[in-house]
């Protein structure tokens, strides 16, 4: 999780403890859900009758600092107790070590809203499942500095991986690495023929390392370019989801957008991906219970493509009139934002730096 | 113009990778010259390279199981390519357990060296990873820029001390100064000196031995006329020297340098099947 974001969101639920994070550009989200069975003892909420579920976020670095040296932890720590003390504003992590030593770490936390990316693996057209080792062996051929990788289907049911070369990069100067995995190296393959998806390798590698260490098969669900790709690991006591924004494609803008009755809002900022209608957030937090008349997802205004940016040959002009524009932001950047971070006006705002992918539009509401 | 080559033997592949790694450490971009029997990695002494030049020669038969080359023309049966050796190094890096590595010159969108690595896999078919490394084809009229440098008329020629030792000495000196003086005499003595405002450090090596050179016409080389003890010296950029030493992954069979006082230092590193010459000019 620390490879992705700087803040660790802890959310105890009845189903278990969920640890989540999102990256600063909001193009990557990960959650690890530990079932109650994973723990020796698990109490999600406060003492009855309240049973109020409290969530918080802490600085990733602080939390990691407690568990700094894994080998020494394994040798000395007998039990670890994690306790949320809302009144004291502290997250307590207590390590009960050998020889009667107890190390108590009090971490300051911030209250936060529920961090939830909206995704639905059922709606993904393609999915692949492979042992982590196979994917790790494939990914090793790409340099560590490589930002994005493209996964595609090929002839004979093969699955290919290639480093993504930005259009601005001179093709005569960039090395292209490509490899193909045979169908039988996967546990399951259910992919749309001719499909491809481009996502960020760095966060994927992080998950892959975890998967390899835990010896779990990794499932990749993806849909059209631009829609998020979901990577999952499943185990009896652990459910892991990594959701990554993917690069949208000039060609994909030729497809009519899915009609799903989403309201179209003009966007104040230029660079928003188009196909976000489907990622409108369900109002899950109390913030929206007041029944504000705000349309479901102010966070995802539609994008009217900048004429200079979009590919003039495509039929975007006509589609614009329909109001649903599968516009093409400069596709080299991951503008594809799928995020549904439900943020209330009072909640913490993301750090929008350069290309903002998830403009939290608290201001708009 | 065609080029195809294949390496099947793992030891040859490792050896070739090591050579490429060394070249990659010495030059960002260099020229690959292919002839029927040899490969050359050449860096010519342009200002952009800081005046250093490199000539590395390999016999293809020692590395490749298959090697087919057709040059630009029958009477000029050679190919000169400009490439970034780091790319080739990266392509070979994860090929260490390969069943075979094929290299081919292709021209899909632009000229490329396609490195296809066939790796064992648990599935029914091998896994093939291809790396397309963009290259520039150097036209014949520019080939003269890449001629083999001649051995300079040196003042002293001396075998180098154990490279590992020399490397660690130079690395420490690098922290103190930007330039280093190499001086040596025909009596097997070499000194590496740095001098700054605050400190001067000299490391002395002796009993290194001086390689015997005979000039082509059989007369004694001028070096032998020198007083054995008198030192020839040159001040060179310490980083270039450190780069050369750091790039050596295997101990050479023979390592020597020729010093032309105050002009240039010519390093020759010989392995069984690879020879590397590196020229570092003296600083003004």
mmCIF file with all atom_site columns, C-alpha atoms in Angstrom, chain A residues 264-269 301-304 364:
data_model
loop_
_atom_site.group_PDB
_atom_site.id
_atom_site.type_symbol
_atom_site.label_atom_id
_atom_site.label_alt_id
_atom_site.label_comp_id
_atom_site.label_asym_id
_atom_site.label_entity_id
_atom_site.label_seq_id
_atom_site.pdbx_PDB_ins_code
_atom_site.Cartn_x
_atom_site.Cartn_y
_atom_site.Cartn_z
_atom_site.occupancy
_atom_site.B_iso_or_equiv
_atom_site.pdbx_formal_charge
_atom_site.auth_seq_id
_atom_site.auth_comp_id
_atom_site.auth_asym_id
_atom_site.auth_atom_id
_atom_site.pdbx_PDB_model_num
ATOM 1  C CA . UNK A 1 264 ? -23.983 15.570 -17.880 1.00 0.00 ? 264 UNK A CA 1
ATOM 2  C CA . UNK A 1 265 ? -22.318 18.440 -16.266 1.00 0.00 ? 265 UNK A CA 1
ATOM 3  C CA . UNK A 1 266 ? -20.086 20.855 -18.017 1.00 0.00 ? 266 UNK A CA 1
ATOM 4  C CA . UNK A 1 267 ? -16.654 20.594 -16.680 1.00 0.00 ? 267 UNK A CA 1
ATOM 5  C CA . UNK A 1 268 ? -14.784 23.499 -15.311 1.00 0.00 ? 268 UNK A CA 1
ATOM 6  C CA . UNK A 1 269 ? -11.424 21.970 -15.904 1.00 0.00 ? 269 UNK A CA 1
ATOM 7  C CA . UNK A 1 301 ? -18.179 15.998 -14.949 1.00 0.00 ? 301 UNK A CA 1
ATOM 8  C CA . UNK A 1 302 ? -18.069 15.038 -18.506 1.00 0.00 ? 302 UNK A CA 1
ATOM 9  C CA . UNK A 1 303 ? -15.363 16.095 -20.719 1.00 0.00 ? 303 UNK A CA 1
ATOM 10 C CA . UNK A 1 304 ? -15.898 18.185 -23.735 1.00 0.00 ? 304 UNK A CA 1
ATOM 11 C CA . UNK A 1 364 ? -19.407 22.793 -6.779  1.00 0.00 ? 364 UNK A CA 1
#
